[in-house]
PDB file of C-alpha atoms in Angstrom:
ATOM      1  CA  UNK D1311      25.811  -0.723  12.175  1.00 55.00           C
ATOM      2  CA  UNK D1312      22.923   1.551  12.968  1.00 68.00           C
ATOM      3  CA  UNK D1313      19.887   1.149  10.795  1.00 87.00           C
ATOM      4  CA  UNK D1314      17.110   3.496  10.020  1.00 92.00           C
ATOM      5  CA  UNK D1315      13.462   2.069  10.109  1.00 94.00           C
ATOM      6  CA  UNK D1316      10.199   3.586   9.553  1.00 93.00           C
ATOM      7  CA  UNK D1317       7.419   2.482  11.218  1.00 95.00           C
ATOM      8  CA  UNK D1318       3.971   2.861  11.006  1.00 93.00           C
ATOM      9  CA  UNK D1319       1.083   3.668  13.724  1.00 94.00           C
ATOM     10  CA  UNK D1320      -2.809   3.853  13.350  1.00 92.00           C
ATOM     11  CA  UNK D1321      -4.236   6.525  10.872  1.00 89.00           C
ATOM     12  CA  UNK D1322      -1.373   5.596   8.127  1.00 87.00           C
ATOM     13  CA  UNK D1323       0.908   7.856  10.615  1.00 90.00           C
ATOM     14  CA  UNK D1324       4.605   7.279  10.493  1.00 90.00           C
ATOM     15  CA  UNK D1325       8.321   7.866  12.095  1.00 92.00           C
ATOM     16  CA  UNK D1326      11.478   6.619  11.390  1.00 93.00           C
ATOM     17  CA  UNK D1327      13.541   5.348  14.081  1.00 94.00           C
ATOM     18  CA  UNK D1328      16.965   3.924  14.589  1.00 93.00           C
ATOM     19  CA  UNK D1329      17.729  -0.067  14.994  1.00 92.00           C
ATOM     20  CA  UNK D1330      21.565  -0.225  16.655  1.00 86.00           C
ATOM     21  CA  UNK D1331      21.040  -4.095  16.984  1.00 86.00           C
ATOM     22  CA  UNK D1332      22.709  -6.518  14.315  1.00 85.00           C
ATOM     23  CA  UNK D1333      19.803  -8.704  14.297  1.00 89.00           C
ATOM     24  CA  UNK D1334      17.737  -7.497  11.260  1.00 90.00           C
ATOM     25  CA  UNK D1335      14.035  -6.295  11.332  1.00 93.00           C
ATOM     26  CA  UNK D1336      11.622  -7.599   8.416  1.00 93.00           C
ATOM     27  CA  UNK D1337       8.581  -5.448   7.105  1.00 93.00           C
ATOM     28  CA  UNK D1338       5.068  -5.604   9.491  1.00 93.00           C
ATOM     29  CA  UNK D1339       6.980  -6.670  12.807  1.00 95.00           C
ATOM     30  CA  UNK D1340       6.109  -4.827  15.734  1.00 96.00           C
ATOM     31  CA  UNK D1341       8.185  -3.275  17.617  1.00 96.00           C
ATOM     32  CA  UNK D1342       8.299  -0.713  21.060  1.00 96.00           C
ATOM     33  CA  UNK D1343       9.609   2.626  20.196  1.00 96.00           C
ATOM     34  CA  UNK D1344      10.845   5.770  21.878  1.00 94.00           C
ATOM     35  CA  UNK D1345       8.343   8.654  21.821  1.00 92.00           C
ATOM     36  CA  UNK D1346       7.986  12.003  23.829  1.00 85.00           C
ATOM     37  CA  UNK D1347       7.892  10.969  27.047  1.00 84.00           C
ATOM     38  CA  UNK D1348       7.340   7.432  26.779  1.00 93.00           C
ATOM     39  CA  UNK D1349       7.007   4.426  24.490  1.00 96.00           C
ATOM     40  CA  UNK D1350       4.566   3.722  21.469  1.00 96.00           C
ATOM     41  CA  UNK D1351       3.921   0.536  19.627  1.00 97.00           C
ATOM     42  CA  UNK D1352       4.066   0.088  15.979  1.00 96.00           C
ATOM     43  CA  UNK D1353       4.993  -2.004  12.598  1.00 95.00           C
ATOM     44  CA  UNK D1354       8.164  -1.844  10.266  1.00 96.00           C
ATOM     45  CA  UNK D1355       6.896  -0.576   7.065  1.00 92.00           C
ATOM     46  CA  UNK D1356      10.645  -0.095   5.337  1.00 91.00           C
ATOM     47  CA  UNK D1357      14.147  -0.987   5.874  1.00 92.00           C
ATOM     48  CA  UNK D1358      17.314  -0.782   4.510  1.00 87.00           C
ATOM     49  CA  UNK D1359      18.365   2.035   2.113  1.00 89.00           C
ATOM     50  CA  UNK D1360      14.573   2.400   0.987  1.00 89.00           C
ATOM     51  CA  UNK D1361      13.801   3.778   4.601  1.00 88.00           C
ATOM     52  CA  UNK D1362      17.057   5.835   4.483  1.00 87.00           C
ATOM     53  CA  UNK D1363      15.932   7.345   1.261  1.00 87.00           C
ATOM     54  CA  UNK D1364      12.235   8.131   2.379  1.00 84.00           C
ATOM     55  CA  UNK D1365      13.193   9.268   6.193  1.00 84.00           C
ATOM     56  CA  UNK D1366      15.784  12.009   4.423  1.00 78.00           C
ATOM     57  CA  UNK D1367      13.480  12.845   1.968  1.00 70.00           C
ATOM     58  CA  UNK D1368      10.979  13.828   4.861  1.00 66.00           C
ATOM     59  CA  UNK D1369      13.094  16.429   6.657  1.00 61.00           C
ATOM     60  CA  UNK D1370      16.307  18.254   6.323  1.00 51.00           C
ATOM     61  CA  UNK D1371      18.294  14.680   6.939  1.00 50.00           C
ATOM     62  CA  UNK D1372      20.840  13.714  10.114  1.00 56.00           C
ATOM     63  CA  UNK D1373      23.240  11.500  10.863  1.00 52.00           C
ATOM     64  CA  UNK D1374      21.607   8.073  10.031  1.00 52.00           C
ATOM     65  CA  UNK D1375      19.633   9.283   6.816  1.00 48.00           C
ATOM     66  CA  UNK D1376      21.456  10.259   3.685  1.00 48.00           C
ATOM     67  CA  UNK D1377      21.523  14.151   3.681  1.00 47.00           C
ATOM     68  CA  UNK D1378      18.856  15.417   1.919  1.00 43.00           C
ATOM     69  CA  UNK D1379      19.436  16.809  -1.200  1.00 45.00           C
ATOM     70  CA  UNK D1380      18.458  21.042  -0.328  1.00 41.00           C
ATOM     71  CA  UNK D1381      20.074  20.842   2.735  1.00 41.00           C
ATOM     72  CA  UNK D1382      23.159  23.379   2.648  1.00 42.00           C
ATOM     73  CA  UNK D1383      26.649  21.530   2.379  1.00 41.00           C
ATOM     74  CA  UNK D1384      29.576  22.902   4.639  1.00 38.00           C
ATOM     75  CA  UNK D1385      31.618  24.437   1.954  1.00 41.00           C
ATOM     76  CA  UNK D1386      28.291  26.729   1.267  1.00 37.00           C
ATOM     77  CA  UNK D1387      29.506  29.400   3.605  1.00 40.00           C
ATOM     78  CA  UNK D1388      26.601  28.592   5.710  1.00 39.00           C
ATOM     79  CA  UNK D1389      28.202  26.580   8.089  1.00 39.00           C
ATOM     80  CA  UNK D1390      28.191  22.462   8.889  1.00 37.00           C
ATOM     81  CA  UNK D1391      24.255  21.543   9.284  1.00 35.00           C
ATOM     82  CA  UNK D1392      23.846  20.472  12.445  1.00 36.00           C
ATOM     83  CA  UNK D1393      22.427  16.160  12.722  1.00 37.00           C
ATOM     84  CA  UNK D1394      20.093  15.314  15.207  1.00 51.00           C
ATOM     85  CA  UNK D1395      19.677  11.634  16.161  1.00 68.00           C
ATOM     86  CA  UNK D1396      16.876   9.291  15.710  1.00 81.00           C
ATOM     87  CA  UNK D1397      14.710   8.132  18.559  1.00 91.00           C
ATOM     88  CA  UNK D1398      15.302   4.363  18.806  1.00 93.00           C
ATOM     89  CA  UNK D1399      13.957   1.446  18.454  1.00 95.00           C
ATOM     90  CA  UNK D1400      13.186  -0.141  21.994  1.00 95.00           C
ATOM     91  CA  UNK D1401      12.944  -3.587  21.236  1.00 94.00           C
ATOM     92  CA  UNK D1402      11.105  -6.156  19.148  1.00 95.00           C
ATOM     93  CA  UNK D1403       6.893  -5.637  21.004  1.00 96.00           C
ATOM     94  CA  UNK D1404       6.006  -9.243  22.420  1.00 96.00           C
ATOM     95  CA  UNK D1405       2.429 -11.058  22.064  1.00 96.00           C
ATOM     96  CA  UNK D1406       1.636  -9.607  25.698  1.00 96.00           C
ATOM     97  CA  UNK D1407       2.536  -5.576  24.292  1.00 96.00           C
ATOM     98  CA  UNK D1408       0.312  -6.572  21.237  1.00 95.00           C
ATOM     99  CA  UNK D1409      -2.581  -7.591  23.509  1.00 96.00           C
ATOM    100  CA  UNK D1410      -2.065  -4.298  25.571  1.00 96.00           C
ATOM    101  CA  UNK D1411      -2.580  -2.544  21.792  1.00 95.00           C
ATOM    102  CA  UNK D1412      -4.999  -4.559  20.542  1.00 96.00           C
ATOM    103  CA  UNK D1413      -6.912  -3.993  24.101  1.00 96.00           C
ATOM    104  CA  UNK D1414      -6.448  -0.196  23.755  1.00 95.00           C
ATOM    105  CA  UNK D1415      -7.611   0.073  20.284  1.00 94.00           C
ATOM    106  CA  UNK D1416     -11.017  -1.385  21.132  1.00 95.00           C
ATOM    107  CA  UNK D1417     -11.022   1.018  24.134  1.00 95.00           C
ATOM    108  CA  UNK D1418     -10.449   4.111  21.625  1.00 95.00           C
ATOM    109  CA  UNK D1419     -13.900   4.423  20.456  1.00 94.00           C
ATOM    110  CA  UNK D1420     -15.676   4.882  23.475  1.00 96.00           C
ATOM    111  CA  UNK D1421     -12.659   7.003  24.266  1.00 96.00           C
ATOM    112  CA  UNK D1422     -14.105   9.165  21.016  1.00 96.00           C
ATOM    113  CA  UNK D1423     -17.537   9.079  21.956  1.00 96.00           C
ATOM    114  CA  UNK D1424     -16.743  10.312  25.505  1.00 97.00           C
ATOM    115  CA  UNK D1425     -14.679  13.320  24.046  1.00 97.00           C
ATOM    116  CA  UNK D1426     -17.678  14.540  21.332  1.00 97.00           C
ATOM    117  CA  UNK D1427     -19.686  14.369  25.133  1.00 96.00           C
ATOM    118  CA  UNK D1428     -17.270  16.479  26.211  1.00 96.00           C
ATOM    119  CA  UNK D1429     -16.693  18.703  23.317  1.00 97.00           C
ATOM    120  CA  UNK D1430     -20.654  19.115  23.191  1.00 96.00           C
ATOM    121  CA  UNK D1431     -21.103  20.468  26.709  1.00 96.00           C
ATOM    122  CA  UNK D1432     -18.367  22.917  26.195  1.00 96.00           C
ATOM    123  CA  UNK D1433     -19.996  24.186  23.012  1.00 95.00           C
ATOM    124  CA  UNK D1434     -17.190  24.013  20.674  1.00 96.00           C
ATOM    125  CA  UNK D1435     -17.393  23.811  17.308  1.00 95.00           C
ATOM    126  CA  UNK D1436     -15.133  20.955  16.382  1.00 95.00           C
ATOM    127  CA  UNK D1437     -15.673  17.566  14.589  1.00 96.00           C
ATOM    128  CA  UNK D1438     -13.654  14.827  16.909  1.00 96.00           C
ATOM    129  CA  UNK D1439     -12.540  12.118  14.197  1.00 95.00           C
ATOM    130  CA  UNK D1440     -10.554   9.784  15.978  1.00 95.00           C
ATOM    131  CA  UNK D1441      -8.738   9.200  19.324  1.00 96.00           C
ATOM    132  CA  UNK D1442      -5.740   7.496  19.210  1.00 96.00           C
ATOM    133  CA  UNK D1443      -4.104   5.960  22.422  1.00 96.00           C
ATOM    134  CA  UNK D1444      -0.321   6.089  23.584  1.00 96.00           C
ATOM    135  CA  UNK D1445       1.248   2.257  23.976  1.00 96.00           C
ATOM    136  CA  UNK D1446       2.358   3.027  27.549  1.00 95.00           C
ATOM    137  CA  UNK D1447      -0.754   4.999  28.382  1.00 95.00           C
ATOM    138  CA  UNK D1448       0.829   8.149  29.321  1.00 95.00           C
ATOM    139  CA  UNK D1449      -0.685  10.301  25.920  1.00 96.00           C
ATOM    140  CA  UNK D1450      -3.619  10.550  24.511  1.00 96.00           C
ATOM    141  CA  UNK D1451      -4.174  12.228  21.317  1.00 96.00           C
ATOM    142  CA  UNK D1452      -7.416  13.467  20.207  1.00 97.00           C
ATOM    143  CA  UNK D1453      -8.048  14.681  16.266  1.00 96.00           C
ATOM    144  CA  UNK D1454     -10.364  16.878  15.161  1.00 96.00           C
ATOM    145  CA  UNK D1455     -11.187  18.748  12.386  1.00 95.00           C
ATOM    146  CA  UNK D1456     -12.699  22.640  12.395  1.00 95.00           C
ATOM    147  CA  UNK D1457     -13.480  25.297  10.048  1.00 91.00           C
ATOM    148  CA  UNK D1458     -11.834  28.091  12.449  1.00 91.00           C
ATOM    149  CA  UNK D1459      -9.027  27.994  14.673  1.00 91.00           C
ATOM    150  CA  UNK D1460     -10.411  26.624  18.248  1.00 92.00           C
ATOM    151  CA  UNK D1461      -9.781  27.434  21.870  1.00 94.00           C
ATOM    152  CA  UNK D1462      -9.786  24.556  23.698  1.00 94.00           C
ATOM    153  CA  UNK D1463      -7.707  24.763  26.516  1.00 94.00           C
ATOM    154  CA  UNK D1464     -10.314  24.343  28.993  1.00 96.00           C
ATOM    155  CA  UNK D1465     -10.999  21.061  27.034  1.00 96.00           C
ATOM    156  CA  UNK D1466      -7.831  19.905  27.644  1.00 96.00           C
ATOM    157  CA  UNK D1467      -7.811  20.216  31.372  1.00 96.00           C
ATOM    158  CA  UNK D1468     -11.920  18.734  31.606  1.00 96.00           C
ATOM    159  CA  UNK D1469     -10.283  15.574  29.580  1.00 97.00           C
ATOM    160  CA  UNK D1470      -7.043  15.401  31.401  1.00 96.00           C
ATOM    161  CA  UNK D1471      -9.038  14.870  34.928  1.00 96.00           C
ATOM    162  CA  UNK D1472     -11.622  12.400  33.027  1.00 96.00           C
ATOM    163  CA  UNK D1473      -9.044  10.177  31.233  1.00 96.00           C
ATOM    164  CA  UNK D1474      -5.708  10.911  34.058  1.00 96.00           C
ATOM    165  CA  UNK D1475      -3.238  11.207  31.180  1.00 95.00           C
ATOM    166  CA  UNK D1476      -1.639  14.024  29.107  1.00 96.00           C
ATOM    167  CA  UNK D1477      -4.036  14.577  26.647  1.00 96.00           C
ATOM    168  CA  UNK D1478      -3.050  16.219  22.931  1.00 95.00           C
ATOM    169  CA  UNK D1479      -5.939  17.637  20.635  1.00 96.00           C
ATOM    170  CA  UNK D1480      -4.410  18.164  16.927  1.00 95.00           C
ATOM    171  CA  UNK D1481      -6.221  19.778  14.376  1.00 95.00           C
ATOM    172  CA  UNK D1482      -6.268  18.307  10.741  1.00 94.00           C
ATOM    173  CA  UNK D1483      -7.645  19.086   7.847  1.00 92.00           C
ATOM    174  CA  UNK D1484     -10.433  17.264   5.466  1.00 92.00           C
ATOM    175  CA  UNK D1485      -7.511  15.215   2.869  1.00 93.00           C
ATOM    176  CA  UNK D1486      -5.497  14.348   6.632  1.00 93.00           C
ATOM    177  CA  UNK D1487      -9.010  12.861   8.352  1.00 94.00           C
ATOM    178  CA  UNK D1488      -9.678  10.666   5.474  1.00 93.00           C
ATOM    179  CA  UNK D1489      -6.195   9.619   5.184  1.00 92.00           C
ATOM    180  CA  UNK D1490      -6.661   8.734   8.803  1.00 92.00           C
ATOM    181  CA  UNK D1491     -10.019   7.138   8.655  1.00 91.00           C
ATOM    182  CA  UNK D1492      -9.396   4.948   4.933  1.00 91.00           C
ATOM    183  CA  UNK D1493     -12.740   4.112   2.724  1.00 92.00           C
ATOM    184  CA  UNK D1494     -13.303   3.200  -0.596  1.00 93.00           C
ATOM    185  CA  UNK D1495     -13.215   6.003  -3.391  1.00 92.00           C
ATOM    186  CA  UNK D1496     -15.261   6.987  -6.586  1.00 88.00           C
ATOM    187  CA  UNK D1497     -13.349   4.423  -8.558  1.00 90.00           C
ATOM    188  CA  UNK D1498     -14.292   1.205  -6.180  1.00 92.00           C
ATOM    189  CA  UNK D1499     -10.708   0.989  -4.469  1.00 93.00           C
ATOM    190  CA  UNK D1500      -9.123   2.107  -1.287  1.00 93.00           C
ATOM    191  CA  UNK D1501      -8.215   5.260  -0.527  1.00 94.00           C
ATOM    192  CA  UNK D1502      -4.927   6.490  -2.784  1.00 92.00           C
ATOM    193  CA  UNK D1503      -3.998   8.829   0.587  1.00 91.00           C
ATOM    194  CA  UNK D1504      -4.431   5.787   2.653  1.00 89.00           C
ATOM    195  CA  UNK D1505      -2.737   3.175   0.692  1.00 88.00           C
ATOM    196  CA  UNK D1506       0.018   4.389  -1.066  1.00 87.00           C
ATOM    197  CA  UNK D1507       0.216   7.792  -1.664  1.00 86.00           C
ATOM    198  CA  UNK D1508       3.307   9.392   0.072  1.00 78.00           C
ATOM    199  CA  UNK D1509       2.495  12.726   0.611  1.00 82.00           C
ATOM    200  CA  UNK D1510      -0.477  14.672  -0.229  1.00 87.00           C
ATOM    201  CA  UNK D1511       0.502  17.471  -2.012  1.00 89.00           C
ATOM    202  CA  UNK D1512      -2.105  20.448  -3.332  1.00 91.00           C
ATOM    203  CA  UNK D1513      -4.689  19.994  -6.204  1.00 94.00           C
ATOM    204  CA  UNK D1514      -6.202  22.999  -7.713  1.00 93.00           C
ATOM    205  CA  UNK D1515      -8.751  23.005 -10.606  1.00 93.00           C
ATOM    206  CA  UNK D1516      -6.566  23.885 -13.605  1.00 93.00           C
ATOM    207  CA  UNK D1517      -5.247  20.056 -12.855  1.00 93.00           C
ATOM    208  CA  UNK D1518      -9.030  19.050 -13.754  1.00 93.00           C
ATOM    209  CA  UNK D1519      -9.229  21.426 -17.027  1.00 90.00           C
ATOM    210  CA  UNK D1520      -6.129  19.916 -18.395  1.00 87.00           C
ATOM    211  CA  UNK D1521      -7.336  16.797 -18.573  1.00 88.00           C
ATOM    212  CA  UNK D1522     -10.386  17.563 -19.695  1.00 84.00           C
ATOM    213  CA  UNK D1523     -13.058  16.871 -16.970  1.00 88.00           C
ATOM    214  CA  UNK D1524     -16.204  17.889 -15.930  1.00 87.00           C
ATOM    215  CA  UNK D1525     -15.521  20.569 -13.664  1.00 91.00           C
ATOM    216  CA  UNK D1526     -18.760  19.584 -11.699  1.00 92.00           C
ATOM    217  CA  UNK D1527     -17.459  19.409  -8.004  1.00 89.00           C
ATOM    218  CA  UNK D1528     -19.224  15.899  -7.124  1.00 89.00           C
ATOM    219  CA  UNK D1529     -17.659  13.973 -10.256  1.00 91.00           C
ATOM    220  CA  UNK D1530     -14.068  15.328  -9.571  1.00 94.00           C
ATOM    221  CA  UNK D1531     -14.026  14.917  -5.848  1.00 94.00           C
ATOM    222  CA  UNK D1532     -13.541  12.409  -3.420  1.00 93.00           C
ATOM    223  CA  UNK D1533     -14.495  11.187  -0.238  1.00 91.00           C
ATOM    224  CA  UNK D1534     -13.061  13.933   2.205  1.00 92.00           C
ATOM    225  CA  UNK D1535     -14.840  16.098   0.176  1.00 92.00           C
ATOM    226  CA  UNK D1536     -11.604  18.073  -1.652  1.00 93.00           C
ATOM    227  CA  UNK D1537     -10.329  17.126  -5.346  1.00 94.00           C
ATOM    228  CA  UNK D1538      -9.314  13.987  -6.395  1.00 94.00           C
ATOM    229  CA  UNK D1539      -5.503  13.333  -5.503  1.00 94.00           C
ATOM    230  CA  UNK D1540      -5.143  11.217  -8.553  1.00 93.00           C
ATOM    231  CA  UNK D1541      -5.927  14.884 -10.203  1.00 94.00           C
ATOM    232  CA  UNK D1542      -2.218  15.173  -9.486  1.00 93.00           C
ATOM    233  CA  UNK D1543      -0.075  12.309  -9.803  1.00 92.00           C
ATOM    234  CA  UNK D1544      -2.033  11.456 -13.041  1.00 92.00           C
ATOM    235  CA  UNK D1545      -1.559  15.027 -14.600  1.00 93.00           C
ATOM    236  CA  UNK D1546       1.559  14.496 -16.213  1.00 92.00           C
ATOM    237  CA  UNK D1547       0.545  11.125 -17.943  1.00 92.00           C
ATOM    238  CA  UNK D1548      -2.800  13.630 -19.494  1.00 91.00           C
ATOM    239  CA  UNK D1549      -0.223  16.588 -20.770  1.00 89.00           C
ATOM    240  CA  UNK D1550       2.518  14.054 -21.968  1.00 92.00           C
ATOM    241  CA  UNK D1551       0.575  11.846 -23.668  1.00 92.00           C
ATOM    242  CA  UNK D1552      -2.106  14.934 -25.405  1.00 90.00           C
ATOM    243  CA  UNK D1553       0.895  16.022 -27.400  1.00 91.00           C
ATOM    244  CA  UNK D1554       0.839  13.354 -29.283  1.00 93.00           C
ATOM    245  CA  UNK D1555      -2.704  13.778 -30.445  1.00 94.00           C
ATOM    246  CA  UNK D1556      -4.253  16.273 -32.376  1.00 93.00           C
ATOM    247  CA  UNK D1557      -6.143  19.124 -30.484  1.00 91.00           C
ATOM    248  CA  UNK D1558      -9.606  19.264 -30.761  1.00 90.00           C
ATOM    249  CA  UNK D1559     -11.516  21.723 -33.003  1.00 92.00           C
ATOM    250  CA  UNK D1560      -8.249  21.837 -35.380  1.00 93.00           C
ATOM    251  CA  UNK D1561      -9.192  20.667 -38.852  1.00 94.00           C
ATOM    252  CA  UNK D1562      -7.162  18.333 -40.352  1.00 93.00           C
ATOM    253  CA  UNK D1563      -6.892  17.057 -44.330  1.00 91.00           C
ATOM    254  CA  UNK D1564      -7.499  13.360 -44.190  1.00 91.00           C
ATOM    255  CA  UNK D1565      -8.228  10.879 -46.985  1.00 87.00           C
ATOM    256  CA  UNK D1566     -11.865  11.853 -46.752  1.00 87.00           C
ATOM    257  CA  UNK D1567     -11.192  15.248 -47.013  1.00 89.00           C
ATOM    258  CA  UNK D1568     -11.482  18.510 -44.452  1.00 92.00           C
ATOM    259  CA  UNK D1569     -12.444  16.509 -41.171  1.00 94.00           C
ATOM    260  CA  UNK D1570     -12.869  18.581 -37.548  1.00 94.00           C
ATOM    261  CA  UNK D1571     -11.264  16.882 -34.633  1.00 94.00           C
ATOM    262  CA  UNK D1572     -13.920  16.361 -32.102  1.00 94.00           C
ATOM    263  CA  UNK D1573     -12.639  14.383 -29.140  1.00 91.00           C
ATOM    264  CA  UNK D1574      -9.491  12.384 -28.626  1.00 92.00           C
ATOM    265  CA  UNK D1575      -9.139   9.060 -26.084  1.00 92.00           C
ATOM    266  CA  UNK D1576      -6.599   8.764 -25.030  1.00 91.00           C
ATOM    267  CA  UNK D1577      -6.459   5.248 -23.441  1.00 90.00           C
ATOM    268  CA  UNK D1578      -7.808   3.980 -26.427  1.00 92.00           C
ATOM    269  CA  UNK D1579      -5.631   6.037 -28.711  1.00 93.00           C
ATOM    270  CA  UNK D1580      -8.530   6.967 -31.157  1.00 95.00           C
ATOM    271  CA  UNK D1581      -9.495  10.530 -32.538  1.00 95.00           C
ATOM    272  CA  UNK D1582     -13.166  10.955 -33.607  1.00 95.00           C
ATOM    273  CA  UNK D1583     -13.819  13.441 -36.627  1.00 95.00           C
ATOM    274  CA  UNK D1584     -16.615  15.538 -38.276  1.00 95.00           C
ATOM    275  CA  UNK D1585     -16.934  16.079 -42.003  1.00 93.00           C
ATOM    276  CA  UNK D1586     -18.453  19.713 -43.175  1.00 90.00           C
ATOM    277  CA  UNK D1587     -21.381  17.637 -44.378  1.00 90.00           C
ATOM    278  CA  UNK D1588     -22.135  16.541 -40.340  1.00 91.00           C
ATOM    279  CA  UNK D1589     -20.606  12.644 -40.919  1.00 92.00           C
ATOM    280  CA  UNK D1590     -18.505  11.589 -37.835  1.00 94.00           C
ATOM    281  CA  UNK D1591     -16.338   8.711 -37.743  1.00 95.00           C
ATOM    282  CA  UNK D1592     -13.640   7.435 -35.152  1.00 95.00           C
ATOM    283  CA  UNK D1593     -10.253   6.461 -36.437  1.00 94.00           C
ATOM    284  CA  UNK D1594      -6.922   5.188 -34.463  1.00 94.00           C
ATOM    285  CA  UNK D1595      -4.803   7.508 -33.987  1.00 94.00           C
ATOM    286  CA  UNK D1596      -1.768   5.847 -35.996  1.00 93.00           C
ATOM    287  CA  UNK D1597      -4.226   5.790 -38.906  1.00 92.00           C
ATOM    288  CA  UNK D1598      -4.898   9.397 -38.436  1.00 93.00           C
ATOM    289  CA  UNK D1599      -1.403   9.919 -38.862  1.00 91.00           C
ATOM    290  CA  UNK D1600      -0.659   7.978 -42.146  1.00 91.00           C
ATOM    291  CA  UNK D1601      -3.847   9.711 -43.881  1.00 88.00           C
ATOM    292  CA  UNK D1602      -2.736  13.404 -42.907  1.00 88.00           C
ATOM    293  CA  UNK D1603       0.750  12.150 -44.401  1.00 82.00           C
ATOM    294  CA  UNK D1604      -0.279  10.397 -47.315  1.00 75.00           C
ATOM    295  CA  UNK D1605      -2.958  13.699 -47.990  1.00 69.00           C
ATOM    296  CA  UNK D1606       0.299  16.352 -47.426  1.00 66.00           C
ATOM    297  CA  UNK D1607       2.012  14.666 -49.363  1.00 56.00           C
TER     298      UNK D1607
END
């Protein structure tokens, strides 16, 4: 039986692959890989039907990977969609291919430094954030980030003759550098993009004025310099959980009388309110409830 595997390279980058072999991987062994025009060293990061689900959630499915669920079926009209095979999985990488990584990885910032020579004396205007070697040697991929599309084709050729491989230059954006690069965010913890986020999907400011932030561009954004992801994957929690509280500036009769609604928490569930005559007080929000209740009724 033919397995699909996803595997993971530096910068949080990852394929999926196929394993035809009965002997089964487990998660962080490394492995040799088919790539364009060579072979590439990496580490299992899923297996089994979880890597099935995420490698046909990533593209428009084939043969190995449960069809994804947009793709068009053959009774559409549209005609059978047409599989493509996964490149395989080599064979399990030995202690001598992990010292040939390992070797190259420590060669890969002087690699970077050499390039931003390079990219200097050409005049470009490109940032070179990482270099990232090919297992076998043969590629060399180079990423930068830029405000404006760059020509840098006779880049290419000045690092081809300095380095004797094919060399690829890839432009990425501000959330895809620091997804490549990892740090520590705002909050004191890695990265979201770099850990455990899956995708990184768009964040726009009406995100920040639902949950009621400061809209001041240093407190709501992170490290690459673009909004917060959490912005998005915590959104729904903010709009779900705000119905259930009372907005602010709506007056309410409590037990105390006509009382303002202020601010709400809602991690702590509590509602703080302001009397006509200027007292404040904070009150759970289940108490809330039972005095507007009790003064309805």
């Amino acid at each position: 039986m033919t397995d699909v595997i996803e595997v993971r390279f530096k910068g949080n980058r990852k394929e999926f692959f196929s394993w035809p072999s009965a002997e089964p991987l487990a998660l962080h062994d490394s492995v040799i890989v088919e790539v364009d025009r060579g072979q590439d060293l990496g580490r299992v990061s899923a297996v089994g039907p979880v890597a099935a689900k995420k490698c046909a959630g990533s593209c428009s499915g084939c043969s190995l990977a449960a069809p994804h669920p947009l793709a068009p079926s053959p009774q559409s009209g549209e005609g059978e969609r047409e599989t493509a095979s996964l490149r395989r999985i080599v064979r399990r990488a030995t202690a001598d291919d992990a010292a040939v990584a390992e070797q190259l990885q420590r060669e890969e910032e002087d690699v970077r430094r050499r390039v931003m020579e390079r990219v200097k004396s050409h005049t470009l205007p490109m940032k070179v954030s990482d270099a990232e070697w090919q297992w076998d040697r043969k590629k060399l991929t180079v990423y930068f980030t830029a405000e404006q599309r760059v020509d840098f084709r006779a880049l290419v050729r000045d690092l081809a003759s300095l380095f004797h491989t094919r060399i690829e230059l890839r432009q990425i954006g501000a959330r895809d550098e620091a997804k490549r690069l990892d740090g520590v965010g705002r909050c004191g913890r890695q990265y979201c993009c770099s850990s455990w986020l899956p995708e990184l999907r768009p964040v726009s400011l009406a995100l920040a004025k639902d949950q009621h932030l400061s809209l001041n561009p240093s407190q709501i954004s992170g490290g690459c310099g673009r909004l917060l992801c959490c912005l998005r994957y915590e959104h729904d929690f903010y709009v779900q959980t705000r119905k259930r509280f009372p907005k602010e500036g709506r007056v309410l009769r409590t037990a105390i009388g006509a009382e303002r609604v202020l601010a709400v928490d809602v991690f702590r569930e509590t509602v703080t309110l302001r009397t006509d005559a200027g007292d404040t007080r904070v009150v759970s929000l289940e108490k809330l409830k039972g005095e507007v209740s009790g003064a309805d009724a």
